[in-house]
Amino acid sequence: QVQVVESGGGLVQAGGSLRLSCAAFSTVFSVNAMGWYRQTPGNRRVSVATITSGGSTNYADSVKGRFTISRDNAKNTVYLQMNSLKPEDTAVYYCNALMGWGSDEYEYWGQGTQVTVSS
């Protein structure tokens, strides 16, 4: 059984901060890379930040210097600290977890959490 459970999100004024959390649960697979993606109506889902199990990170240019992704491997939990938020950061944020065993790897998504930044 696999679960990806997100928390956090909400409404914040421009310039404010929010923190998203995501925990991945599996009775079978190990959790590899995790990340956050976001999607606005009518647009495709795009990567915001990703982190490997070894701690290597990658950020979208639009969030560099404002967002920080981190993880707790013991808890299979990833965090996204979002500072200096802008109205254009408004979106549904989805957690992504790559889980697998050996050479097999599968992609799992959370249910999404709304982030709204007011101007």
PDB file of C-alpha atoms in Angstrom:
ATOM      1  CA  GLN A   1       0.000   0.000   0.000  1.00  0.00           C
ATOM      2  CA  VAL A   2       1.237   3.452  -0.911  1.00  0.00           C
ATOM      3  CA  GLN A   3       0.112   6.851   0.321  1.00  0.00           C
ATOM      4  CA  VAL A   4       1.337  10.375  -0.318  1.00  0.00           C
ATOM      5  CA  VAL A   5      -0.204  12.820   2.148  1.00  0.00           C
ATOM      6  CA  GLU A   6       0.203  16.592   1.939  1.00  0.00           C
ATOM      7  CA  SER A   7      -0.470  19.298   4.488  1.00  0.00           C
ATOM      8  CA  GLY A   8      -0.080  23.044   4.632  1.00  0.00           C
ATOM      9  CA  GLY A   9      -1.151  25.569   2.057  1.00  0.00           C
ATOM     10  CA  GLY A  10      -3.787  28.238   2.458  1.00  0.00           C
ATOM     11  CA  LEU A  11      -4.216  31.953   1.907  1.00  0.00           C
ATOM     12  CA  VAL A  12      -1.412  34.432   2.495  1.00  0.00           C
ATOM     13  CA  GLN A  13      -0.666  38.023   1.527  1.00  0.00           C
ATOM     14  CA  ALA A  14       2.090  38.833  -0.924  1.00  0.00           C
ATOM     15  CA  GLY A  15       5.446  38.850   0.810  1.00  0.00           C
ATOM     16  CA  GLY A  16       4.317  36.279   3.326  1.00  0.00           C
ATOM     17  CA  SER A  17       5.443  32.703   3.941  1.00  0.00           C
ATOM     18  CA  LEU A  18       3.927  29.246   3.944  1.00  0.00           C
ATOM     19  CA  ARG A  19       5.291  25.779   4.592  1.00  0.00           C
ATOM     20  CA  LEU A  20       4.084  22.650   2.847  1.00  0.00           C
ATOM     21  CA  SER A  21       4.700  19.150   4.154  1.00  0.00           C
ATOM     22  CA  CYS A  22       4.347  15.793   2.450  1.00  0.00           C
ATOM     23  CA  ALA A  23       4.792  12.321   3.885  1.00  0.00           C
ATOM     24  CA  ALA A  24       5.153   9.193   1.765  1.00  0.00           C
ATOM     25  CA  PHE A  25       4.072   5.855   3.177  1.00  0.00           C
ATOM     26  CA  SER A  26       4.747   2.434   1.712  1.00  0.00           C
ATOM     27  CA  THR A  27       4.811  -1.058   3.137  1.00  0.00           C
ATOM     28  CA  VAL A  28       6.734  -2.349   0.120  1.00  0.00           C
ATOM     29  CA  PHE A  29       8.793   0.328  -1.602  1.00  0.00           C
ATOM     30  CA  SER A  30      11.675   2.564  -0.626  1.00  0.00           C
ATOM     31  CA  VAL A  31      11.192   6.286  -1.196  1.00  0.00           C
ATOM     32  CA  ASN A  32      13.618   7.825  -3.655  1.00  0.00           C
ATOM     33  CA  ALA A  33      13.349  11.353  -5.041  1.00  0.00           C
ATOM     34  CA  MET A  34      10.532  13.598  -3.853  1.00  0.00           C
ATOM     35  CA  GLY A  35       9.367  16.949  -5.068  1.00  0.00           C
ATOM     36  CA  TRP A  36       6.745  19.633  -5.392  1.00  0.00           C
ATOM     37  CA  TYR A  37       4.890  20.590  -8.547  1.00  0.00           C
ATOM     38  CA  ARG A  38       2.210  23.194  -9.128  1.00  0.00           C
ATOM     39  CA  GLN A  39      -0.643  23.674 -11.539  1.00  0.00           C
ATOM     40  CA  THR A  40      -2.934  26.556 -12.417  1.00  0.00           C
ATOM     41  CA  PRO A  41      -6.234  26.219 -14.312  1.00  0.00           C
ATOM     42  CA  GLY A  42      -5.739  25.448 -17.971  1.00  0.00           C
ATOM     43  CA  ASN A  43      -2.023  24.841 -17.604  1.00  0.00           C
ATOM     44  CA  ARG A  44       0.107  21.763 -17.231  1.00  0.00           C
ATOM     45  CA  ARG A  45       1.663  20.712 -13.969  1.00  0.00           C
ATOM     46  CA  VAL A  46       5.220  22.051 -13.631  1.00  0.00           C
ATOM     47  CA  SER A  47       8.097  21.287 -11.322  1.00  0.00           C
ATOM     48  CA  VAL A  48       8.778  23.695  -8.473  1.00  0.00           C
ATOM     49  CA  ALA A  49      11.507  21.891  -6.541  1.00  0.00           C
ATOM     50  CA  THR A  50      12.843  18.366  -6.238  1.00  0.00           C
ATOM     51  CA  ILE A  51      15.187  16.600  -3.841  1.00  0.00           C
ATOM     52  CA  THR A  52      16.894  13.241  -4.082  1.00  0.00           C
ATOM     53  CA  SER A  53      17.293  10.806  -1.201  1.00  0.00           C
ATOM     54  CA  GLY A  54      20.890  12.027  -1.010  1.00  0.00           C
ATOM     55  CA  GLY A  55      19.794  15.634  -0.607  1.00  0.00           C
ATOM     56  CA  SER A  56      20.551  17.033  -4.058  1.00  0.00           C
ATOM     57  CA  THR A  57      18.063  19.745  -4.939  1.00  0.00           C
ATOM     58  CA  ASN A  58      16.738  21.387  -8.067  1.00  0.00           C
ATOM     59  CA  TYR A  59      14.553  24.485  -8.319  1.00  0.00           C
ATOM     60  CA  ALA A  60      12.509  26.215 -10.969  1.00  0.00           C
ATOM     61  CA  ASP A  61      14.077  29.549 -11.879  1.00  0.00           C
ATOM     62  CA  SER A  62      10.943  31.370 -10.742  1.00  0.00           C
ATOM     63  CA  VAL A  63      11.351  30.233  -7.123  1.00  0.00           C
ATOM     64  CA  LYS A  64      15.123  30.223  -6.680  1.00  0.00           C
ATOM     65  CA  GLY A  65      16.141  32.237  -3.627  1.00  0.00           C
ATOM     66  CA  ARG A  66      12.589  32.242  -2.231  1.00  0.00           C
ATOM     67  CA  PHE A  67      11.660  28.566  -1.794  1.00  0.00           C
ATOM     68  CA  THR A  68      13.625  25.888   0.027  1.00  0.00           C
ATOM     69  CA  ILE A  69      12.998  22.167  -0.248  1.00  0.00           C
ATOM     70  CA  SER A  70      14.218  19.792   2.443  1.00  0.00           C
ATOM     71  CA  ARG A  71      13.502  16.266   3.594  1.00  0.00           C
ATOM     72  CA  ASP A  72      13.642  13.994   6.592  1.00  0.00           C
ATOM     73  CA  ASN A  73      14.579  10.573   5.258  1.00  0.00           C
ATOM     74  CA  ALA A  74      13.745   8.855   8.540  1.00  0.00           C
ATOM     75  CA  LYS A  75      10.159  10.064   8.173  1.00  0.00           C
ATOM     76  CA  ASN A  76      10.015   9.955   4.347  1.00  0.00           C
ATOM     77  CA  THR A  77       8.787  13.520   4.562  1.00  0.00           C
ATOM     78  CA  VAL A  78       9.564  16.455   2.303  1.00  0.00           C
ATOM     79  CA  TYR A  79       9.027  20.109   3.129  1.00  0.00           C
ATOM     80  CA  LEU A  80       8.700  23.214   0.988  1.00  0.00           C
ATOM     81  CA  GLN A  81       9.372  26.485   2.767  1.00  0.00           C
ATOM     82  CA  MET A  82       7.975  29.298   0.644  1.00  0.00           C
ATOM     83  CA  ASN A  83       9.073  32.840   1.465  1.00  0.00           C
ATOM     84  CA  SER A  84       8.478  36.182  -0.243  1.00  0.00           C
ATOM     85  CA  LEU A  85       5.397  34.767  -1.885  1.00  0.00           C
ATOM     86  CA  LYS A  86       4.001  36.471  -4.962  1.00  0.00           C
ATOM     87  CA  PRO A  87       0.504  36.387  -6.462  1.00  0.00           C
ATOM     88  CA  GLU A  88       1.910  34.387  -9.382  1.00  0.00           C
ATOM     89  CA  ASP A  89       2.770  31.594  -6.932  1.00  0.00           C
ATOM     90  CA  THR A  90      -0.965  30.955  -6.569  1.00  0.00           C
ATOM     91  CA  ALA A  91      -1.638  27.379  -7.679  1.00  0.00           C
ATOM     92  CA  VAL A  92      -2.520  23.901  -6.530  1.00  0.00           C
ATOM     93  CA  TYR A  93       0.684  22.344  -5.236  1.00  0.00           C
ATOM     94  CA  TYR A  94       1.200  18.606  -5.624  1.00  0.00           C
ATOM     95  CA  CYS A  95       3.702  16.390  -3.877  1.00  0.00           C
ATOM     96  CA  ASN A  96       5.460  13.802  -5.999  1.00  0.00           C
ATOM     97  CA  ALA A  97       7.276  10.740  -4.705  1.00  0.00           C
ATOM     98  CA  LEU A  98       9.298   8.218  -6.673  1.00  0.00           C
ATOM     99  CA  MET A  99       9.182   4.874  -4.934  1.00  0.00           C
ATOM    100  CA  GLY A 100      10.484   1.510  -5.897  1.00  0.00           C
ATOM    101  CA  TRP A 101      12.479  -1.580  -5.221  1.00  0.00           C
ATOM    102  CA  GLY A 102      15.637  -2.485  -7.066  1.00  0.00           C
ATOM    103  CA  SER A 103      15.451  -1.321 -10.674  1.00  0.00           C
ATOM    104  CA  ASP A 104      11.700  -0.749 -10.588  1.00  0.00           C
ATOM    105  CA  GLU A 105      10.507   2.769  -9.792  1.00  0.00           C
ATOM    106  CA  TYR A 106       6.997   4.189  -9.733  1.00  0.00           C
ATOM    107  CA  GLU A 107       5.615   7.712  -9.490  1.00  0.00           C
ATOM    108  CA  TYR A 108       2.989   8.667  -6.927  1.00  0.00           C
ATOM    109  CA  TRP A 109       1.136  11.944  -6.350  1.00  0.00           C
ATOM    110  CA  GLY A 110      -0.545  13.591  -3.425  1.00  0.00           C
ATOM    111  CA  GLN A 111      -4.060  14.979  -3.605  1.00  0.00           C
ATOM    112  CA  GLY A 112      -2.915  18.590  -4.015  1.00  0.00           C
ATOM    113  CA  THR A 113      -3.144  21.579  -1.716  1.00  0.00           C
ATOM    114  CA  GLN A 114      -4.238  25.067  -2.686  1.00  0.00           C
ATOM    115  CA  VAL A 115      -1.885  27.994  -2.173  1.00  0.00           C
ATOM    116  CA  THR A 116      -3.392  31.427  -2.742  1.00  0.00           C
ATOM    117  CA  VAL A 117      -1.320  34.606  -2.543  1.00  0.00           C
ATOM    118  CA  SER A 118      -3.286  37.837  -2.432  1.00  0.00           C
ATOM    119  CA  SER A 119      -1.860  41.112  -3.706  1.00  0.00           C
TER     120      SER A 119
END
